[in-house]
Coordinates of N, CA and C in Angstrom, one line a residue:
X22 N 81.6 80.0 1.1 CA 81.2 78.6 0.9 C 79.7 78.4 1.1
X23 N 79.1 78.8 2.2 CA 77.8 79.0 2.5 C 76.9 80.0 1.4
X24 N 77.4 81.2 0.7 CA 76.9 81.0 -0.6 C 76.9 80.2 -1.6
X25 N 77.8 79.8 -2.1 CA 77.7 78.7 -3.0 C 76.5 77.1 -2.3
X26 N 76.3 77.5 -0.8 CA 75.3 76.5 -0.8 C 74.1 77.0 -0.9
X27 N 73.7 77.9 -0.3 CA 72.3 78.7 -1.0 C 72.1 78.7 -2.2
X28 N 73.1 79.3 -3.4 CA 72.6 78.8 -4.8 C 72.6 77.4 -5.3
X29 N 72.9 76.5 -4.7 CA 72.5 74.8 -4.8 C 71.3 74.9 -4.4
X30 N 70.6 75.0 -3.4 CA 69.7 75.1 -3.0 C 68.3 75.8 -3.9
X31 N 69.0 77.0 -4.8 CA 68.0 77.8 -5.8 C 68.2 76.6 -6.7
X32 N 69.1 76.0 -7.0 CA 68.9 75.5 -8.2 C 68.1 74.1 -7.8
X33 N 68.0 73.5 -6.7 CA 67.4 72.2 -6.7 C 65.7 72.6 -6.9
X34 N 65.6 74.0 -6.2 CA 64.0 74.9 -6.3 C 63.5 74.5 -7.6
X35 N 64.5 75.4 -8.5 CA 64.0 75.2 -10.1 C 63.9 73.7 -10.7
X36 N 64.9 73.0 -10.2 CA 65.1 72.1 -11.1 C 63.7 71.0 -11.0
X37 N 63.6 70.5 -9.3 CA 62.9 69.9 -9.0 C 61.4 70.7 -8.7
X38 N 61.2 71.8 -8.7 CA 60.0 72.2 -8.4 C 59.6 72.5 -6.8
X39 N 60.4 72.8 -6.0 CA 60.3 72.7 -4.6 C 60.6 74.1 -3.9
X40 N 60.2 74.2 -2.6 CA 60.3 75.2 -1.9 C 61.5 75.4 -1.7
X41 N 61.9 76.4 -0.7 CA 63.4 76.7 -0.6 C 63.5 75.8 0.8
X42 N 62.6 75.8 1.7 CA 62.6 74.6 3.0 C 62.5 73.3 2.2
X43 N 61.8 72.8 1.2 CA 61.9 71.5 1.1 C 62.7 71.3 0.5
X44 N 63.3 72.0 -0.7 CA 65.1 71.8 -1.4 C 65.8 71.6 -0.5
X45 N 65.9 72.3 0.6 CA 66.8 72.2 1.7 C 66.5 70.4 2.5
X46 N 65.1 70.1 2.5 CA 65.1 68.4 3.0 C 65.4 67.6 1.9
X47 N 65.1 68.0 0.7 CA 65.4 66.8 -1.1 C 67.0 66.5 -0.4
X48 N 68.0 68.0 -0.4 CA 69.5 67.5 -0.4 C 69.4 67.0 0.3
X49 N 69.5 66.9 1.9 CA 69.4 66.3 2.9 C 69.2 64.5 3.0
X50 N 68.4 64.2 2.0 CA 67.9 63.2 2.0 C 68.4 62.4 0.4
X51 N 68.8 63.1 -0.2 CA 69.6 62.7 -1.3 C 71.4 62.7 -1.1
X52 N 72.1 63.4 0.1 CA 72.9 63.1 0.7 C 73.0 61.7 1.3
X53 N 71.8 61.3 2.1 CA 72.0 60.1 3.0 C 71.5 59.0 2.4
X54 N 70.6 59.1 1.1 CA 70.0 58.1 0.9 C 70.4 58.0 -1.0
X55 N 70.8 58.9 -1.1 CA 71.1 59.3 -3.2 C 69.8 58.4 -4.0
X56 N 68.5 58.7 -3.2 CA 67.4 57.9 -4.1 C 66.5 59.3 -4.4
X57 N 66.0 59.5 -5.5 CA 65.3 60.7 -6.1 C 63.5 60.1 -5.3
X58 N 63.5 58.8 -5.7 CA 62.3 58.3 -5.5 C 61.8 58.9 -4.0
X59 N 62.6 58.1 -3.1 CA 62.7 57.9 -1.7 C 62.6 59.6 -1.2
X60 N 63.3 60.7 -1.9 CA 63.2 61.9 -1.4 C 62.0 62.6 -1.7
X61 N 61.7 62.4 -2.8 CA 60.1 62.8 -3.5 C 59.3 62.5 -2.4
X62 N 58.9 61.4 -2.2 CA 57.7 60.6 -1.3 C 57.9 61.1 0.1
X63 N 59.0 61.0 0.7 CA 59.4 61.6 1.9 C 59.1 62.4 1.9
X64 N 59.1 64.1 1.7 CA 58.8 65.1 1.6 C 57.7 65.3 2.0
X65 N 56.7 65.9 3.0 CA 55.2 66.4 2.8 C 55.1 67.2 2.3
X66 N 56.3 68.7 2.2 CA 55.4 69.9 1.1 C 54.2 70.9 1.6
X67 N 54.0 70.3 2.5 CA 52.7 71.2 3.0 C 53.1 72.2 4.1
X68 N 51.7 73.0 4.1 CA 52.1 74.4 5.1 C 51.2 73.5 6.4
X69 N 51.5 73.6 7.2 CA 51.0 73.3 8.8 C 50.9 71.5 8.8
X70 N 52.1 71.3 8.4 CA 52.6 69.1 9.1 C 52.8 69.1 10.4
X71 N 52.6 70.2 11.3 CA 52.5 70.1 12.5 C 54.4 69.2 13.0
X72 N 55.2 70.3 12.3 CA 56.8 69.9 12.3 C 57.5 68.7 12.1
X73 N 56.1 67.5 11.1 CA 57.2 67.0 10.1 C 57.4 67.2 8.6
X74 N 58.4 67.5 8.2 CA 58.7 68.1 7.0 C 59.1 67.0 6.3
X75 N 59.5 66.0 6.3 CA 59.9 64.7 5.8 C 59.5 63.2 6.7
X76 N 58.7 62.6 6.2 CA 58.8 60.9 7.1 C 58.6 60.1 6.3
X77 N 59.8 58.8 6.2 CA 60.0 57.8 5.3 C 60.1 56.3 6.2
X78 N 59.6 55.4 6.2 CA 60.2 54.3 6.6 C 61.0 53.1 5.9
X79 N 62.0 53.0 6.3 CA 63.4 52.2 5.7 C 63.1 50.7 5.9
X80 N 62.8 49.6 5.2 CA 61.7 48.6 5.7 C 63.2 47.5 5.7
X81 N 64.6 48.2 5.1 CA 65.7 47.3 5.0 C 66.6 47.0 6.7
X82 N 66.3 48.5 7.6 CA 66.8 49.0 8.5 C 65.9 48.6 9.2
X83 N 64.1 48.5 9.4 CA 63.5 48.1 10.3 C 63.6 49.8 11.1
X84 N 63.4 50.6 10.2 CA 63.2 52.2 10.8 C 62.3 53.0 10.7
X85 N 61.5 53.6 11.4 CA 60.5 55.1 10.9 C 61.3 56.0 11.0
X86 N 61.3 56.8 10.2 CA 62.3 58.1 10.2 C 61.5 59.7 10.0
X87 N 61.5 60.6 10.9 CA 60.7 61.7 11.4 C 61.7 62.9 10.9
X88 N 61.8 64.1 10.4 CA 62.5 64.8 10.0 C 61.8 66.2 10.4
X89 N 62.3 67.4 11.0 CA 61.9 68.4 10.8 C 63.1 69.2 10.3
X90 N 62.9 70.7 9.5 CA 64.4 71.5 9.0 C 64.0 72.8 9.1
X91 N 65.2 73.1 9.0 CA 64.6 74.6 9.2 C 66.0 75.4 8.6
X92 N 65.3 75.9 7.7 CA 66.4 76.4 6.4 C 66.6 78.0 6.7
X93 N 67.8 78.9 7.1 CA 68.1 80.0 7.5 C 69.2 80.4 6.6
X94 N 68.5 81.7 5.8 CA 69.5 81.6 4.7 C 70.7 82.6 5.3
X95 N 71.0 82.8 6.2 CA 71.9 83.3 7.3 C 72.6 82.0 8.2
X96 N 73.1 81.9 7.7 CA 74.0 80.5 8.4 C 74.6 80.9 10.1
X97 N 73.9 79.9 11.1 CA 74.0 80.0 12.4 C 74.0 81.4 13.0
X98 N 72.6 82.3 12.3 CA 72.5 83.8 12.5 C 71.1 83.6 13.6
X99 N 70.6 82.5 13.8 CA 69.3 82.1 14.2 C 69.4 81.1 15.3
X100 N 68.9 80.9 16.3 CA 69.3 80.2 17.2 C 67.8 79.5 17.9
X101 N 67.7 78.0 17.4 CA 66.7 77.8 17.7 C 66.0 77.4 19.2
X102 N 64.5 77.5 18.7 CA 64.4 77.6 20.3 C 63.9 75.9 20.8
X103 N 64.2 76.0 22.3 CA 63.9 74.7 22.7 C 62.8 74.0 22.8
X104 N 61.5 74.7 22.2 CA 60.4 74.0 21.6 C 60.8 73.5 20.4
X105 N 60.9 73.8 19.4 CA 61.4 73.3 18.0 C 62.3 72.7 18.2
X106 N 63.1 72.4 18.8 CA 64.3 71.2 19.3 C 63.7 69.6 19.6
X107 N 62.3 70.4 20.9 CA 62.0 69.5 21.3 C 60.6 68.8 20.6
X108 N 60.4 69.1 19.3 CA 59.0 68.9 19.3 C 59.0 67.6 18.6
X109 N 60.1 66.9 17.8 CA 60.2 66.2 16.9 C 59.8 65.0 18.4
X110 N 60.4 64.8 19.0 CA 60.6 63.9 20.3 C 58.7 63.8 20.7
X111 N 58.5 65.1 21.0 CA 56.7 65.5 21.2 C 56.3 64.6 20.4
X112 N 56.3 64.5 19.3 CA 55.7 64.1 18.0 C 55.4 62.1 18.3
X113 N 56.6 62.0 18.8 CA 57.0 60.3 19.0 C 55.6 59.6 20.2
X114 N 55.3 60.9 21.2 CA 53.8 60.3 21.8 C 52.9 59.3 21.0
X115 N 52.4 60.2 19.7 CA 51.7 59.1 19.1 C 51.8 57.7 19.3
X116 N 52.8 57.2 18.9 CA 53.3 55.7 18.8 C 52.6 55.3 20.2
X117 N 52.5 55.5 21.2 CA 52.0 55.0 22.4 C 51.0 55.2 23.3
X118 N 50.5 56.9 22.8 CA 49.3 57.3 23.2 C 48.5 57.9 22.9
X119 N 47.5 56.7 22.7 CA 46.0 57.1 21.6 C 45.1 58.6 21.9
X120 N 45.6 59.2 23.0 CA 44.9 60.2 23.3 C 45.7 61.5 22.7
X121 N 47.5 61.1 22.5 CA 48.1 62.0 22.3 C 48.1 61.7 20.9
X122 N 47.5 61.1 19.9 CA 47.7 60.7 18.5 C 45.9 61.4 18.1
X123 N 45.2 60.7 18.5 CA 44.0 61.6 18.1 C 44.1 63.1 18.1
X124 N 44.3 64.0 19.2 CA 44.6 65.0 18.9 C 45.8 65.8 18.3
X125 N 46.8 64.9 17.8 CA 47.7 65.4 16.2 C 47.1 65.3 15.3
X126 N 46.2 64.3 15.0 CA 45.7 63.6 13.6 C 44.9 65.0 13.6
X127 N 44.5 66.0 14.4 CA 43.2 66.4 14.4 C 43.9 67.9 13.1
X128 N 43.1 67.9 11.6 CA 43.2 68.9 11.0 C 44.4 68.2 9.9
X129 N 45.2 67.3 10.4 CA 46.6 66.9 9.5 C 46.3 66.4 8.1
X130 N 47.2 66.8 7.5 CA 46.9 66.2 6.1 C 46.7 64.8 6.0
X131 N 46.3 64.6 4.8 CA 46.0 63.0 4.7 C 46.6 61.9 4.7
X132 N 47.9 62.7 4.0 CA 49.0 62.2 3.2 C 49.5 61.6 4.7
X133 N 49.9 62.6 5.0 CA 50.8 62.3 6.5 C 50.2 61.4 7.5
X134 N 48.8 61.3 7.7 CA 48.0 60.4 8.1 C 47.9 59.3 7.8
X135 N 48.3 59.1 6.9 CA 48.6 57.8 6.3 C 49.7 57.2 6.5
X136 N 50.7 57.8 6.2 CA 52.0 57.5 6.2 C 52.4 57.0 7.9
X137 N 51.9 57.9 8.3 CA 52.0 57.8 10.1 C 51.2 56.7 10.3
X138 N 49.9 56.3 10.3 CA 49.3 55.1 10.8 C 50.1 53.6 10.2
X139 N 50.4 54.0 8.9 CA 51.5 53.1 8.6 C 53.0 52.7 9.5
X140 N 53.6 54.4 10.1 CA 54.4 53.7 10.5 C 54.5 53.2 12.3
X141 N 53.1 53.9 12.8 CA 52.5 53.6 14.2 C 52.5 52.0 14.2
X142 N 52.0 51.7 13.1 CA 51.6 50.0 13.3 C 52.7 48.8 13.0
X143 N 53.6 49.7 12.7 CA 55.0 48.9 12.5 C 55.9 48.7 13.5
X144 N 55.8 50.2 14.0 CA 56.5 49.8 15.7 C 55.9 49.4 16.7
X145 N 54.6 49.5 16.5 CA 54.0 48.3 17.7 C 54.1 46.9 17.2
X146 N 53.7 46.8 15.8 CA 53.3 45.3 15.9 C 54.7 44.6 15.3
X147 N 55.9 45.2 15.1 CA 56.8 44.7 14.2 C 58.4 45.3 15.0
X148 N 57.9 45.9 15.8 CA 58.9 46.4 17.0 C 60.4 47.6 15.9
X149 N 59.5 48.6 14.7 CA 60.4 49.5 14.3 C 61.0 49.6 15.1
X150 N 62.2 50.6 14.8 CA 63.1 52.0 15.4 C 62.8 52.8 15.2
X151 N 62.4 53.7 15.9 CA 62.3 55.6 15.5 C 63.3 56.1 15.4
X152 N 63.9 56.6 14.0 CA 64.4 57.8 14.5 C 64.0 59.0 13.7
X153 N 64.8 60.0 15.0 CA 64.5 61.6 14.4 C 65.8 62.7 13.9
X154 N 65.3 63.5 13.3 CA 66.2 64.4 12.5 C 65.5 65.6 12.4
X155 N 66.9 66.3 13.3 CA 66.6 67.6 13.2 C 67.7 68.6 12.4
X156 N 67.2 69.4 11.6 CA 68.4 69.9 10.2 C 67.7 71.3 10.2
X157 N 69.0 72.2 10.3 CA 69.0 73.8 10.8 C 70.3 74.4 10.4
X158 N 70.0 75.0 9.3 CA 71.5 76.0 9.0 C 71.8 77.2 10.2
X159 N 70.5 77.2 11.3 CA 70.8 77.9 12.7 C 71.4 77.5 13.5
X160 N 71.6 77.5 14.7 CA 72.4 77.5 15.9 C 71.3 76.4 17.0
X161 N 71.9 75.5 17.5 CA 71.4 74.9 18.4 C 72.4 74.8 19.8
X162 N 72.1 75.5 21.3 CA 72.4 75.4 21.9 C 72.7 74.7 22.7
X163 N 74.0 74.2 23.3 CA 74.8 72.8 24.3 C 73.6 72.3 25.1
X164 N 73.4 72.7 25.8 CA 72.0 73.1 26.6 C 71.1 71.8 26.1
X165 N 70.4 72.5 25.4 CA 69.6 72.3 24.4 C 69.7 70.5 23.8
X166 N 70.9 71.1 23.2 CA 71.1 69.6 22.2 C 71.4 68.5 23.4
X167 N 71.8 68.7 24.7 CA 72.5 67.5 25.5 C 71.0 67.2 26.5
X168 N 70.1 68.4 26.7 CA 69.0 67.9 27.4 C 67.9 67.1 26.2
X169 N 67.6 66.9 24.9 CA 66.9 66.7 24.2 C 67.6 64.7 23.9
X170 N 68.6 65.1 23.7 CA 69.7 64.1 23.4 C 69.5 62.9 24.4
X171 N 69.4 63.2 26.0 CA 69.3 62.7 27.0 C 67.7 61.8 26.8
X172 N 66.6 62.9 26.7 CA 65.7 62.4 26.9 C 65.3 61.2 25.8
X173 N 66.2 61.7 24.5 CA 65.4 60.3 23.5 C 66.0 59.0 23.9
X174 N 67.0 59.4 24.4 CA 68.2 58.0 24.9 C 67.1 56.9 25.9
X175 N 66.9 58.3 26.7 CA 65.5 57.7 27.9 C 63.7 57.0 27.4
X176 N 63.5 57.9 25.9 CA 62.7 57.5 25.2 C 62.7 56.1 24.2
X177 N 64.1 55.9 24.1 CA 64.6 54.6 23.3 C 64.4 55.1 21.8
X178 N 64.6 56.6 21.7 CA 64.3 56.8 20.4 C 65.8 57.5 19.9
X179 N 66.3 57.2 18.8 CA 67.4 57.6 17.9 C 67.2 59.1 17.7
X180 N 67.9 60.3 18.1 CA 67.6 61.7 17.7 C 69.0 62.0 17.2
X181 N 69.0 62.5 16.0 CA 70.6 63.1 15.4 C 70.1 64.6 14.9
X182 N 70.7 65.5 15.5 CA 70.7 67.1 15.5 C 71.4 67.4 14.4
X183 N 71.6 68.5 13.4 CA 72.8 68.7 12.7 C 72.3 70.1 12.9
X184 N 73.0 71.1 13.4 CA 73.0 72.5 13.1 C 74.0 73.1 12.0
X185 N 74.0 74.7 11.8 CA 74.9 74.8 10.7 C 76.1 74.4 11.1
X186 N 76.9 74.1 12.2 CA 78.7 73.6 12.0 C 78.5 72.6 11.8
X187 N 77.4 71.3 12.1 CA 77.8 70.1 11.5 C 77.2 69.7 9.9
X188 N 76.6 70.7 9.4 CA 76.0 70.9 8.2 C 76.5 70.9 7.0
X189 N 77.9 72.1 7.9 CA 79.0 72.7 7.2 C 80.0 71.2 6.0
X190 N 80.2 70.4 7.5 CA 81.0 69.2 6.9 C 80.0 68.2 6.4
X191 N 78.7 68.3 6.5 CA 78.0 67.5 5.7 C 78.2 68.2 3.8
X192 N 77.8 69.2 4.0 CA 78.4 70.4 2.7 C 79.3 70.1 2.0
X193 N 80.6 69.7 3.0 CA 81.8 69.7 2.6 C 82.0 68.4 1.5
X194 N 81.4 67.1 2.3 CA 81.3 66.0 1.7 C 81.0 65.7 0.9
X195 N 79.3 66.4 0.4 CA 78.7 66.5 -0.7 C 79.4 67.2 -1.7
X196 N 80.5 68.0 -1.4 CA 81.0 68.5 -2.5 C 82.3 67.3 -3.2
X197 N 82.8 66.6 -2.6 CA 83.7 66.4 -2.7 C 83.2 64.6 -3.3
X198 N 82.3 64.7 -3.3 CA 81.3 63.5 -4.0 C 81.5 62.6 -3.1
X199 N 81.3 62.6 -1.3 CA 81.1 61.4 -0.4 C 79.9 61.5 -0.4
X200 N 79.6 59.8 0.1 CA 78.1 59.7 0.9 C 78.4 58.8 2.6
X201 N 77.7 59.4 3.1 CA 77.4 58.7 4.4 C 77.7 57.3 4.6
X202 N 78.7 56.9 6.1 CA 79.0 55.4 5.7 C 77.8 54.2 5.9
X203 N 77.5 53.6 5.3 CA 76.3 52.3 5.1 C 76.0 52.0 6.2
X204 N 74.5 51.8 6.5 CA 74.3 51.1 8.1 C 74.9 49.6 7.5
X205 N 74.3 48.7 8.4 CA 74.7 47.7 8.8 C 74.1 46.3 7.6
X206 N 74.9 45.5 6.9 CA 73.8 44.7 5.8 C 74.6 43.1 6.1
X207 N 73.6 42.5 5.1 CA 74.3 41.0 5.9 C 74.4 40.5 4.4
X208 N 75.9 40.1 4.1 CA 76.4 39.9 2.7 C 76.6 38.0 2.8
X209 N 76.1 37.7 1.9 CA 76.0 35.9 1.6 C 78.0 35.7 1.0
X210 N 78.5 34.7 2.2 CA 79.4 34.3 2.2 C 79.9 33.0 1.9
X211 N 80.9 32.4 0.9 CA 81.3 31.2 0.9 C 82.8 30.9 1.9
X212 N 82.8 29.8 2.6 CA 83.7 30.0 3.4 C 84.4 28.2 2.5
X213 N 85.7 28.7 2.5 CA 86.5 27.4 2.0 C 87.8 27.1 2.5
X214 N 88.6 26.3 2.4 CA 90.1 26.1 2.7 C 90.9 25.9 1.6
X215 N 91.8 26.5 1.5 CA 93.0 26.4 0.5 C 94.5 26.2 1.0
X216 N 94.7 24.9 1.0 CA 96.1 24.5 1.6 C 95.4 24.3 3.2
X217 N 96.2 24.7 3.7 CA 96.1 23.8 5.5 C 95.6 25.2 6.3
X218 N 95.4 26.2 5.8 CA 94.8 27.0 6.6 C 92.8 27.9 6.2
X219 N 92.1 28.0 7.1 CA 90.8 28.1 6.7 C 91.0 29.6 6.0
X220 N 90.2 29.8 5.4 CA 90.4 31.2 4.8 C 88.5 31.2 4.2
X221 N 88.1 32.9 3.7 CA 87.4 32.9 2.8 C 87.5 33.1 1.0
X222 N 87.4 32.2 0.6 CA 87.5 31.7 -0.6 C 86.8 31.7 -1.6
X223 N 86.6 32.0 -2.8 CA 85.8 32.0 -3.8 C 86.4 31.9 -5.2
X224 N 85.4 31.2 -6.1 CA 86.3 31.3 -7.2 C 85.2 32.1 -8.2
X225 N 85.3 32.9 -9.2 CA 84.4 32.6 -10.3 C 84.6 32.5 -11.3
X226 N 83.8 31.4 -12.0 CA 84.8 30.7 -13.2 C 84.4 31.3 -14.5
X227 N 83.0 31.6 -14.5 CA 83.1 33.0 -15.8 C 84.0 34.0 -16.0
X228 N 84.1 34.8 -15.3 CA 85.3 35.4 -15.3 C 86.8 35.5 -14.9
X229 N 86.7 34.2 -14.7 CA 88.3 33.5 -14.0 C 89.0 34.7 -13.1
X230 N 87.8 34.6 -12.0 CA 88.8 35.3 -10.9 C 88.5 34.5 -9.8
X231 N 89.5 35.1 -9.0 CA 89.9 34.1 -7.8 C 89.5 35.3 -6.4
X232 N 89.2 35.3 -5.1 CA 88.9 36.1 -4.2 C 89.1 35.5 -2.7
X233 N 90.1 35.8 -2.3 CA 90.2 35.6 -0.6 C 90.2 36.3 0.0
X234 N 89.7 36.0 1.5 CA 89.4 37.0 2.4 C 90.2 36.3 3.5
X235 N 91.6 37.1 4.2 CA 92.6 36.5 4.9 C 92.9 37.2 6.1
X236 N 93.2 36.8 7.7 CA 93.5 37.8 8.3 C 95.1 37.8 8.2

């Protein structure tokens, strides 16, 4: 199975023009989000982002979103280490300390620079969510994942790990043509009564259909 996802992987290279690590963030991000736009732009592409490989903010969600990956074309043959676990979390200083933000900025692409002061000034002045994402066809240790896990909980920052077992069933879904279930949205409702009990009601009379929502 895990072959057939390496050659997915060659083929998104060719198709889209991408590294074999950033093919590996395009799916990733085309799994959760199925926008070509939104994965393009996400993406930084560059050698030394100082371990973000992807940052998009979701302006529907009220989210900055931090990604680092790490593509092993040996499926959980590699076992990451607890710096690279921890660094995405490192990275979150900025947002709060100007001394630990000047010296990231120091050397970083532009691109990223940008994007980041953009999304710095959203969670101060507009009170974002951070979250982070960490994606590894390697091995991430109990250890590891429950001490990192702890600390973003304590940071107030959103961290979701996927190593290769939970990758596997992300894999699986993608094959089977799921996507991820929807955050949270707020749908415009008409509320009516029909007969002596309240119900949700609708009519539409172009296409003469009728719609209730009943418990």
């Amino acid at each position: 199975m895990m072959n057939e996802f390496n050659e997915y992987m060659k083929e998104i290279e060719d198709n889209v023009g991408l590294s074999a690590d950033n093919a590996f963030v395009y799916w990733f991000l085309m799994y959760n989000y199925d926008d070509e736009k939104l994965a393009d732009k996400a993406i930084t592409g560059i050698s030394g982002d100082k371990g973000i490989d992807a940052i998009w903010i979701d302006y529907e969600r009220e989210t900055v979103n931090i990604l680092q990956a790490k593509f092993r074309k040996q499926w959980g043959g590699t076992t990451e280490t607890r710096s690279d676990v921890f660094n995405p979390l490192h990275i979150t200083e900025i947002f709060s300390n100007e001394e630990a933000k000047k010296e990231f900025f120091k050397n970083l692409d532009s691109k990223i620079t940008r994007d980041l002061n953009a999304a710095i000034k959203l969670v101060k002045e507009q009170h974002y969510k951070i979250n982070l994402y960490y994606i590894t066809t390697g091995k991430i240790s109990g250890p590891h994942r429950k001490e990192v896990t702890r600390d973003a909980e304590r940071s107030g920052v959103s961290y979701d790990i996927y190593d290769h077992k939970q990758l596997k069933l992300v894999w699986e879904n993608w094959q089977e043509g799921m996507q991820p279930a929807p955050g949270e949205y707020k749908l415009p409702i008409e509320t009516g009564q029909r007969g002596d009990d309240p119900i949700i009601y609708k009519v539409d009379a172009q296409r003469n259909i009728e719609t209730w929502i009943v418990t």
